[in-house]
PDB file of C-alpha atoms and ligand atoms in Angstrom:
ATOM      1  CA  MET A   1      26.999 -26.544 -19.571  1.00 40.00           C
ATOM      2  CA  LYS A   2      27.355 -29.349 -16.958  1.00 47.00           C
ATOM      3  CA  PRO A   3      24.769 -29.398 -14.450  1.00 44.00           C
ATOM      4  CA  ASN A   4      26.134 -28.357 -11.111  1.00 48.00           C
ATOM      5  CA  THR A   5      26.337 -31.408  -8.864  1.00 53.00           C
ATOM      6  CA  ALA A   6      26.422 -29.708  -5.456  1.00 69.00           C
ATOM      7  CA  TYR A   7      23.370 -31.722  -4.717  1.00 79.00           C
ATOM      8  CA  GLY A   8      22.871 -35.097  -6.107  1.00 80.00           C
ATOM      9  CA  PRO A   9      19.680 -36.644  -7.401  1.00 84.00           C
ATOM     10  CA  ARG A  10      17.184 -37.882  -5.324  1.00 88.00           C
ATOM     11  CA  ASP A  11      17.993 -41.107  -3.252  1.00 93.00           C
ATOM     12  CA  TRP A  12      15.473 -44.039  -3.881  1.00 94.00           C
ATOM     13  CA  GLU A  13      16.382 -46.251  -1.065  1.00 95.00           C
ATOM     14  CA  THR A  14      15.028 -43.444   1.338  1.00 95.00           C
ATOM     15  CA  HIS A  15      12.410 -41.417  -0.593  1.00 96.00           C
ATOM     16  CA  PRO A  16       9.152 -42.631  -1.660  1.00 96.00           C
ATOM     17  CA  PRO A  17       8.593 -43.083  -5.575  1.00 95.00           C
ATOM     18  CA  TYR A  18       6.921 -40.232  -7.139  1.00 95.00           C
ATOM     19  CA  ASN A  19       4.301 -42.784  -8.216  1.00 96.00           C
ATOM     20  CA  ALA A  20       2.724 -45.030  -5.532  1.00 95.00           C
ATOM     21  CA  PRO A  21      -0.227 -47.026  -6.763  1.00 95.00           C
ATOM     22  CA  ASP A  22      -1.320 -47.529  -2.976  1.00 96.00           C
ATOM     23  CA  TYR A  23      -1.541 -43.891  -2.594  1.00 96.00           C
ATOM     24  CA  ARG A  24      -3.941 -43.037  -5.185  1.00 96.00           C
ATOM     25  CA  SER A  25      -3.363 -39.108  -5.665  1.00 95.00           C
ATOM     26  CA  THR A  26       0.096 -39.891  -6.389  1.00 96.00           C
ATOM     27  CA  ALA A  27      -1.012 -41.157  -9.781  1.00 95.00           C
ATOM     28  CA  LEU A  28      -2.325 -37.491 -10.614  1.00 93.00           C
ATOM     29  CA  ARG A  29       0.508 -35.528  -9.799  1.00 94.00           C
ATOM     30  CA  SER A  30       3.639 -37.755 -10.249  1.00 96.00           C
ATOM     31  CA  PRO A  31       5.776 -36.898 -13.380  1.00 95.00           C
ATOM     32  CA  ARG A  32       5.177 -39.239 -16.913  1.00 93.00           C
ATOM     33  CA  LYS A  33       8.553 -38.725 -18.222  1.00 94.00           C
ATOM     34  CA  PRO A  34      11.957 -38.629 -17.105  1.00 90.00           C
ATOM     35  CA  LEU A  35      13.305 -35.747 -15.305  1.00 88.00           C
ATOM     36  CA  VAL A  36      15.975 -33.448 -17.134  1.00 88.00           C
ATOM     37  CA  PRO A  37      18.516 -32.191 -14.794  1.00 84.00           C
ATOM     38  CA  ILE A  38      18.963 -28.239 -15.190  1.00 84.00           C
ATOM     39  CA  VAL A  39      21.951 -26.374 -14.353  1.00 86.00           C
ATOM     40  CA  HIS A  40      21.479 -25.092 -10.282  1.00 86.00           C
ATOM     41  CA  THR A  41      21.415 -21.224 -10.451  1.00 87.00           C
ATOM     42  CA  LEU A  42      23.514 -19.098  -7.558  1.00 87.00           C
ATOM     43  CA  SER A  43      20.151 -18.246  -6.053  1.00 83.00           C
ATOM     44  CA  GLU A  44      18.855 -21.699  -5.966  1.00 82.00           C
ATOM     45  CA  LEU A  45      22.127 -22.531  -4.029  1.00 86.00           C
ATOM     46  CA  THR A  46      22.433 -19.593  -1.513  1.00 85.00           C
ATOM     47  CA  GLY A  47      18.985 -18.961  -0.205  1.00 80.00           C
ATOM     48  CA  PRO A  48      16.589 -18.634   1.130  1.00 84.00           C
ATOM     49  CA  VAL A  49      18.090 -17.156   4.345  1.00 84.00           C
ATOM     50  CA  PHE A  50      15.957 -16.568   7.581  1.00 83.00           C
ATOM     51  CA  GLY A  51      16.623 -14.936  10.786  1.00 78.00           C
ATOM     52  CA  GLN A  52      15.076 -14.950  14.121  1.00 78.00           C
ATOM     53  CA  GLU A  53      13.324 -11.884  13.024  1.00 82.00           C
ATOM     54  CA  ALA A  54      11.260 -13.686  10.517  1.00 82.00           C
ATOM     55  CA  VAL A  55       9.060 -15.250  13.515  1.00 92.00           C
ATOM     56  CA  GLY A  56       6.829 -13.655  15.751  1.00 93.00           C
ATOM     57  CA  PRO A  57       6.976 -14.944  19.773  1.00 91.00           C
ATOM     58  CA  LEU A  58       4.043 -16.987  19.661  1.00 95.00           C
ATOM     59  CA  ASP A  59       4.514 -18.803  15.960  1.00 97.00           C
ATOM     60  CA  ASN A  60       5.723 -21.940  17.475  1.00 98.00           C
ATOM     61  CA  ASP A  61       3.159 -22.131  20.121  1.00 98.00           C
ATOM     62  CA  LEU A  62      -0.215 -23.877  18.379  1.00 98.00           C
ATOM     63  CA  THR A  63      -1.954 -23.818  21.733  1.00 98.00           C
ATOM     64  CA  LYS A  64      -1.689 -20.102  21.745  1.00 98.00           C
ATOM     65  CA  ASN A  65      -1.319 -18.515  18.074  1.00 97.00           C
ATOM     66  CA  GLY A  66      -4.860 -19.561  17.306  1.00 96.00           C
ATOM     67  CA  ALA A  67      -6.635 -19.133  20.618  1.00 96.00           C
ATOM     68  CA  ARG A  68      -9.630 -16.894  20.614  1.00 97.00           C
ATOM     69  CA  ASN A  69     -11.674 -17.270  23.864  1.00 97.00           C
ATOM     70  CA  GLY A  70      -9.747 -19.883  25.625  1.00 97.00           C
ATOM     71  CA  GLU A  71      -7.151 -22.830  25.285  1.00 97.00           C
ATOM     72  CA  PRO A  72      -7.680 -25.435  22.568  1.00 98.00           C
ATOM     73  CA  LEU A  73      -8.584 -29.239  23.518  1.00 98.00           C
ATOM     74  CA  GLY A  74      -6.638 -32.177  23.479  1.00 98.00           C
ATOM     75  CA  GLU A  75      -3.350 -33.403  24.646  1.00 98.00           C
ATOM     76  CA  ARG A  76      -0.714 -30.692  25.038  1.00 98.00           C
ATOM     77  CA  ILE A  77       2.435 -31.745  23.620  1.00 98.00           C
ATOM     78  CA  ILE A  78       6.297 -30.603  22.979  1.00 98.00           C
ATOM     79  CA  VAL A  79       7.840 -31.367  19.800  1.00 98.00           C
ATOM     80  CA  THR A  80      11.671 -30.459  19.603  1.00 98.00           C
ATOM     81  CA  GLY A  81      14.484 -31.793  17.816  1.00 98.00           C
ATOM     82  CA  ARG A  82      17.661 -30.482  16.009  1.00 98.00           C
ATOM     83  CA  VAL A  83      18.312 -29.911  12.031  1.00 97.00           C
ATOM     84  CA  LEU A  84      21.413 -31.363  10.944  1.00 96.00           C
ATOM     85  CA  ASP A  85      23.170 -31.814   7.725  1.00 92.00           C
ATOM     86  CA  GLU A  86      24.908 -35.351   6.259  1.00 91.00           C
ATOM     87  CA  ALA A  87      27.795 -34.893   8.782  1.00 94.00           C
ATOM     88  CA  GLY A  88      25.762 -34.283  11.686  1.00 95.00           C
ATOM     89  CA  ARG A  89      26.490 -30.723  11.632  1.00 96.00           C
ATOM     90  CA  PRO A  90      23.602 -28.448  13.136  1.00 97.00           C
ATOM     91  CA  GLN A  91      21.927 -26.164  10.583  1.00 94.00           C
ATOM     92  CA  ARG A  92      20.954 -22.753  12.221  1.00 93.00           C
ATOM     93  CA  ASN A  93      18.541 -20.327  10.921  1.00 91.00           C
ATOM     94  CA  MET A  94      16.313 -22.874   9.193  1.00 93.00           C
ATOM     95  CA  LEU A  95      12.717 -22.147   8.919  1.00 94.00           C
ATOM     96  CA  ILE A  96      10.457 -25.131   9.992  1.00 96.00           C
ATOM     97  CA  GLU A  97       6.696 -24.704   9.405  1.00 97.00           C
ATOM     98  CA  ILE A  98       4.198 -27.189  10.546  1.00 98.00           C
ATOM     99  CA  TRP A  99       0.637 -27.807  10.105  1.00 98.00           C
ATOM    100  CA  GLN A 100      -1.599 -30.438  11.405  1.00 98.00           C
ATOM    101  CA  ALA A 101      -5.319 -31.454  12.359  1.00 98.00           C
ATOM    102  CA  ASN A 102      -6.790 -30.730  15.815  1.00 98.00           C
ATOM    103  CA  ALA A 103      -7.157 -32.959  18.513  1.00 98.00           C
ATOM    104  CA  ALA A 104     -10.587 -34.396  17.104  1.00 98.00           C
ATOM    105  CA  GLY A 105      -8.674 -34.934  13.431  1.00 98.00           C
ATOM    106  CA  ARG A 106      -9.829 -32.128  11.718  1.00 98.00           C
ATOM    107  CA  TYR A 107      -8.255 -29.345   9.902  1.00 98.00           C
ATOM    108  CA  VAL A 108      -9.180 -25.781   9.363  1.00 96.00           C
ATOM    109  CA  HIS A 109      -9.657 -26.130   5.752  1.00 94.00           C
ATOM    110  CA  THR A 110     -12.731 -26.001   3.404  1.00 93.00           C
ATOM    111  CA  VAL A 111     -11.573 -29.127   1.620  1.00 93.00           C
ATOM    112  CA  ASP A 112     -11.805 -31.017   5.214  1.00 91.00           C
ATOM    113  CA  GLN A 113     -15.410 -31.699   5.735  1.00 91.00           C
ATOM    114  CA  HIS A 114     -14.698 -34.630   8.154  1.00 93.00           C
ATOM    115  CA  ASP A 115     -17.358 -35.185  10.770  1.00 95.00           C
ATOM    116  CA  ALA A 116     -15.207 -34.001  13.542  1.00 97.00           C
ATOM    117  CA  PRO A 117     -15.685 -30.662  15.395  1.00 97.00           C
ATOM    118  CA  LEU A 118     -13.517 -27.875  14.858  1.00 97.00           C
ATOM    119  CA  ASP A 119     -11.567 -26.154  17.688  1.00 98.00           C
ATOM    120  CA  PRO A 120     -12.465 -22.403  17.842  1.00 98.00           C
ATOM    121  CA  ASN A 121      -9.047 -21.627  19.903  1.00 98.00           C
ATOM    122  CA  PHE A 122      -6.905 -24.164  17.332  1.00 98.00           C
ATOM    123  CA  PHE A 123      -5.707 -23.008  13.922  1.00 96.00           C
ATOM    124  CA  GLY A 124      -3.287 -25.769  13.197  1.00 98.00           C
ATOM    125  CA  GLY A 125      -0.330 -23.741  11.792  1.00 98.00           C
ATOM    126  CA  GLY A 126       2.954 -22.703  13.316  1.00 98.00           C
ATOM    127  CA  ARG A 127       6.634 -22.222  12.397  1.00 97.00           C
ATOM    128  CA  CYS A 128      10.082 -21.493  13.981  1.00 95.00           C
ATOM    129  CA  VAL A 129      13.637 -20.597  13.023  1.00 94.00           C
ATOM    130  CA  THR A 130      16.349 -23.164  14.565  1.00 95.00           C
ATOM    131  CA  ASP A 131      18.723 -21.729  16.968  1.00 94.00           C
ATOM    132  CA  SER A 132      22.393 -21.453  16.967  1.00 95.00           C
ATOM    133  CA  ASP A 133      22.609 -25.627  17.937  1.00 97.00           C
ATOM    134  CA  GLY A 134      19.915 -26.419  15.108  1.00 97.00           C
ATOM    135  CA  ARG A 135      17.163 -26.974  17.546  1.00 98.00           C
ATOM    136  CA  TYR A 136      13.604 -25.913  17.065  1.00 98.00           C
ATOM    137  CA  ARG A 137      10.822 -26.586  19.358  1.00 98.00           C
ATOM    138  CA  PHE A 138       7.102 -26.214  19.062  1.00 98.00           C
ATOM    139  CA  VAL A 139       4.262 -26.265  21.562  1.00 98.00           C
ATOM    140  CA  THR A 140       0.806 -28.084  20.137  1.00 98.00           C
ATOM    141  CA  ILE A 141      -1.681 -30.092  20.757  1.00 98.00           C
ATOM    142  CA  LYS A 142      -1.527 -33.974  19.728  1.00 98.00           C
ATOM    143  CA  PRO A 143      -3.139 -34.634  16.397  1.00 98.00           C
ATOM    144  CA  GLY A 144      -6.016 -36.767  16.108  1.00 98.00           C
ATOM    145  CA  ALA A 145      -6.519 -39.532  13.049  1.00 98.00           C
ATOM    146  CA  TYR A 146      -8.673 -38.776  10.387  1.00 98.00           C
ATOM    147  CA  PRO A 147     -10.266 -40.557   7.575  1.00 97.00           C
ATOM    148  CA  TRP A 148      -9.372 -40.082   3.838  1.00 96.00           C
ATOM    149  CA  ARG A 149     -11.116 -42.032   1.396  1.00 94.00           C
ATOM    150  CA  ASN A 150      -7.707 -43.340  -0.204  1.00 96.00           C
ATOM    151  CA  HIS A 151      -9.133 -46.710   0.249  1.00 97.00           C
ATOM    152  CA  PRO A 152     -12.180 -48.577   2.419  1.00 97.00           C
ATOM    153  CA  ASN A 153     -11.398 -47.854   5.918  1.00 97.00           C
ATOM    154  CA  ALA A 154      -8.521 -45.590   5.484  1.00 98.00           C
ATOM    155  CA  TRP A 155      -7.386 -43.516   8.519  1.00 98.00           C
ATOM    156  CA  ARG A 156      -4.399 -41.265   8.575  1.00 98.00           C
ATOM    157  CA  PRO A 157      -2.207 -41.992  11.784  1.00 98.00           C
ATOM    158  CA  ASN A 158      -1.617 -39.327  13.968  1.00 98.00           C
ATOM    159  CA  HIS A 159       0.753 -36.689  12.149  1.00 98.00           C
ATOM    160  CA  ILE A 160       2.261 -33.296  11.865  1.00 98.00           C
ATOM    161  CA  HIS A 161       3.116 -31.912   8.520  1.00 98.00           C
ATOM    162  CA  LEU A 162       6.511 -30.191   8.337  1.00 98.00           C
ATOM    163  CA  SER A 163       8.167 -28.137   5.577  1.00 97.00           C
ATOM    164  CA  LEU A 164      12.038 -26.929   5.681  1.00 95.00           C
ATOM    165  CA  PHE A 165      13.768 -24.926   3.267  1.00 86.00           C
ATOM    166  CA  GLY A 166      17.267 -26.076   4.657  1.00 82.00           C
ATOM    167  CA  PRO A 167      20.503 -23.856   3.594  1.00 83.00           C
ATOM    168  CA  SER A 168      19.099 -23.479   0.104  1.00 85.00           C
ATOM    169  CA  LEU A 169      16.005 -24.289  -2.215  1.00 83.00           C
ATOM    170  CA  LEU A 170      17.497 -27.492  -3.389  1.00 82.00           C
ATOM    171  CA  THR A 171      17.517 -28.753   0.108  1.00 84.00           C
ATOM    172  CA  ARG A 172      13.740 -28.017   0.603  1.00 89.00           C
ATOM    173  CA  LEU A 173      11.990 -30.859   2.555  1.00 95.00           C
ATOM    174  CA  VAL A 174       8.336 -31.572   3.088  1.00 97.00           C
ATOM    175  CA  THR A 175       7.699 -34.410   5.241  1.00 98.00           C
ATOM    176  CA  GLN A 176       5.608 -35.676   8.112  1.00 98.00           C
ATOM    177  CA  LEU A 177       6.377 -36.512  11.813  1.00 98.00           C
ATOM    178  CA  TYR A 178       4.733 -39.699  13.394  1.00 98.00           C
ATOM    179  CA  PHE A 179       4.302 -40.645  16.653  1.00 98.00           C
ATOM    180  CA  PRO A 180       5.905 -43.996  18.500  1.00 98.00           C
ATOM    181  CA  GLY A 181       3.572 -47.106  18.748  1.00 98.00           C
ATOM    182  CA  ASP A 182       0.823 -45.795  16.462  1.00 98.00           C
ATOM    183  CA  PRO A 183      -1.113 -49.110  15.182  1.00 98.00           C
ATOM    184  CA  LEU A 184      -2.202 -47.275  12.104  1.00 98.00           C
ATOM    185  CA  LEU A 185       1.245 -46.856  10.767  1.00 98.00           C
ATOM    186  CA  ALA A 186       0.990 -50.452   9.514  1.00 98.00           C
ATOM    187  CA  PHE A 187      -2.134 -49.689   7.241  1.00 98.00           C
ATOM    188  CA  ASP A 188      -1.074 -46.261   5.956  1.00 98.00           C
ATOM    189  CA  PRO A 189      -0.159 -46.327   2.505  1.00 97.00           C
ATOM    190  CA  ILE A 190       1.720 -42.662   2.874  1.00 98.00           C
ATOM    191  CA  TYR A 191       3.914 -43.859   5.586  1.00 98.00           C
ATOM    192  CA  ARG A 192       4.526 -47.306   3.401  1.00 98.00           C
ATOM    193  CA  THR A 193       5.550 -45.592   0.250  1.00 97.00           C
ATOM    194  CA  VAL A 194       9.056 -44.657   2.143  1.00 98.00           C
ATOM    195  CA  PRO A 195      11.251 -47.649   1.569  1.00 97.00           C
ATOM    196  CA  GLU A 196      11.286 -49.905   4.450  1.00 96.00           C
ATOM    197  CA  GLY A 197      14.877 -49.100   5.772  1.00 94.00           C
ATOM    198  CA  ALA A 198      14.085 -45.361   6.017  1.00 98.00           C
ATOM    199  CA  ARG A 199      10.500 -45.035   7.117  1.00 97.00           C
ATOM    200  CA  GLU A 200      11.285 -45.378  10.895  1.00 97.00           C
ATOM    201  CA  ARG A 201      13.307 -42.023  10.706  1.00 98.00           C
ATOM    202  CA  LEU A 202       9.833 -40.539  10.493  1.00 98.00           C
ATOM    203  CA  VAL A 203       8.433 -41.801  13.753  1.00 98.00           C
ATOM    204  CA  SER A 204       9.225 -39.236  16.440  1.00 98.00           C
ATOM    205  CA  ARG A 205      10.768 -40.688  19.849  1.00 98.00           C
ATOM    206  CA  PHE A 206       8.887 -40.071  23.099  1.00 98.00           C
ATOM    207  CA  SER A 207      11.110 -38.210  25.649  1.00 98.00           C
ATOM    208  CA  LEU A 208      10.924 -38.023  29.281  1.00 98.00           C
ATOM    209  CA  ASP A 209      13.503 -35.441  29.224  1.00 98.00           C
ATOM    210  CA  GLU A 210      11.582 -33.039  26.955  1.00 98.00           C
ATOM    211  CA  THR A 211       8.458 -33.980  28.960  1.00 98.00           C
ATOM    212  CA  GLU A 212       7.473 -31.095  31.276  1.00 98.00           C
ATOM    213  CA  PRO A 213       5.897 -32.477  34.547  1.00 98.00           C
ATOM    214  CA  GLU A 214       2.441 -31.578  35.329  1.00 98.00           C
ATOM    215  CA  TRP A 215       2.148 -30.305  32.114  1.00 98.00           C
ATOM    216  CA  ALA A 216       3.171 -31.521  28.424  1.00 98.00           C
ATOM    217  CA  LEU A 217       4.708 -34.843  27.120  1.00 98.00           C
ATOM    218  CA  GLY A 218       7.684 -34.400  24.979  1.00 98.00           C
ATOM    219  CA  TYR A 219       8.678 -35.932  21.560  1.00 98.00           C
ATOM    220  CA  GLU A 220      11.898 -35.665  19.704  1.00 98.00           C
ATOM    221  CA  PHE A 221      12.015 -35.481  16.298  1.00 98.00           C
ATOM    222  CA  ASP A 222      15.744 -34.772  14.318  1.00 98.00           C
ATOM    223  CA  ILE A 223      15.697 -33.783  11.008  1.00 97.00           C
ATOM    224  CA  VAL A 224      18.795 -34.517   8.629  1.00 96.00           C
ATOM    225  CA  LEU A 225      19.081 -32.653   5.185  1.00 92.00           C
ATOM    226  CA  ARG A 226      20.652 -35.210   2.964  1.00 88.00           C
ATOM    227  CA  GLY A 227      23.298 -37.690   3.495  1.00 90.00           C
ATOM    228  CA  PRO A 228      22.744 -41.787   4.330  1.00 92.00           C
ATOM    229  CA  LEU A 229      20.750 -40.888   7.222  1.00 95.00           C
ATOM    230  CA  GLU A 230      18.621 -38.379   5.330  1.00 95.00           C
ATOM    231  CA  THR A 231      14.764 -37.474   6.700  1.00 97.00           C
ATOM    232  CA  PRO A 232      12.448 -39.008   3.933  1.00 97.00           C
ATOM    233  CA  MET A 233      10.282 -36.662   2.155  1.00 96.00           C
ATOM    234  CA  VAL A 234       6.583 -37.527   2.313  1.00 95.00           C
ATOM    235  CA  ASP A 235       3.722 -35.457   0.854  1.00 88.00           C
TER     236      ASP A 235
HETATM  237 FE1  FE2 B 301      -2.475 -34.733   7.045  1.00 59.58          FE
END
């Protein structure tokens, strides 16, 4: 049976190679043999399907969803944008999940033993479902840079991890959002695994329109699933 070509193979002018020597851990997880195309099944092409009832009212507010006895420390920010397909059509009911370090650059995770404080009021994870205009919105704390031992004096730029399922399992996107003007981007092997013409798509735009006076700076980040302007995978 001929493989279904509803979704073509990954475009290597946008996405990083599976094995990028400067990003050391990719050597351990990248395939050693050419990939074998398989037939896409109906369930892979039609789901998963999420609705607004899949998320709770605080799930998109990371300044509140991990609060125990106060507000998290750090710079409060708004991150918003639209999820679009290759033709610029808004994608509604897309589940977006995010995870990130706190303002000091520390994750709530046993593997993260970086010498920086945890924040008792910040869990660092959230999710939301896009509205009828394909828009999502998170309130969070600007994540700090952190060291990661990939090479001497290696520091990750400020970033937020994102996961989207898209309209089908075959449009699953895992990537990272960065912030404009971050001096660490020039030294970051993960960001630099993305082909040069596509990597700026991962840098959010500062937006005075999304900024709320006296409260939080706003950043815009549109996510494009497939097509010539697709958002690169980064994991
Ligand atoms: Fe990270």
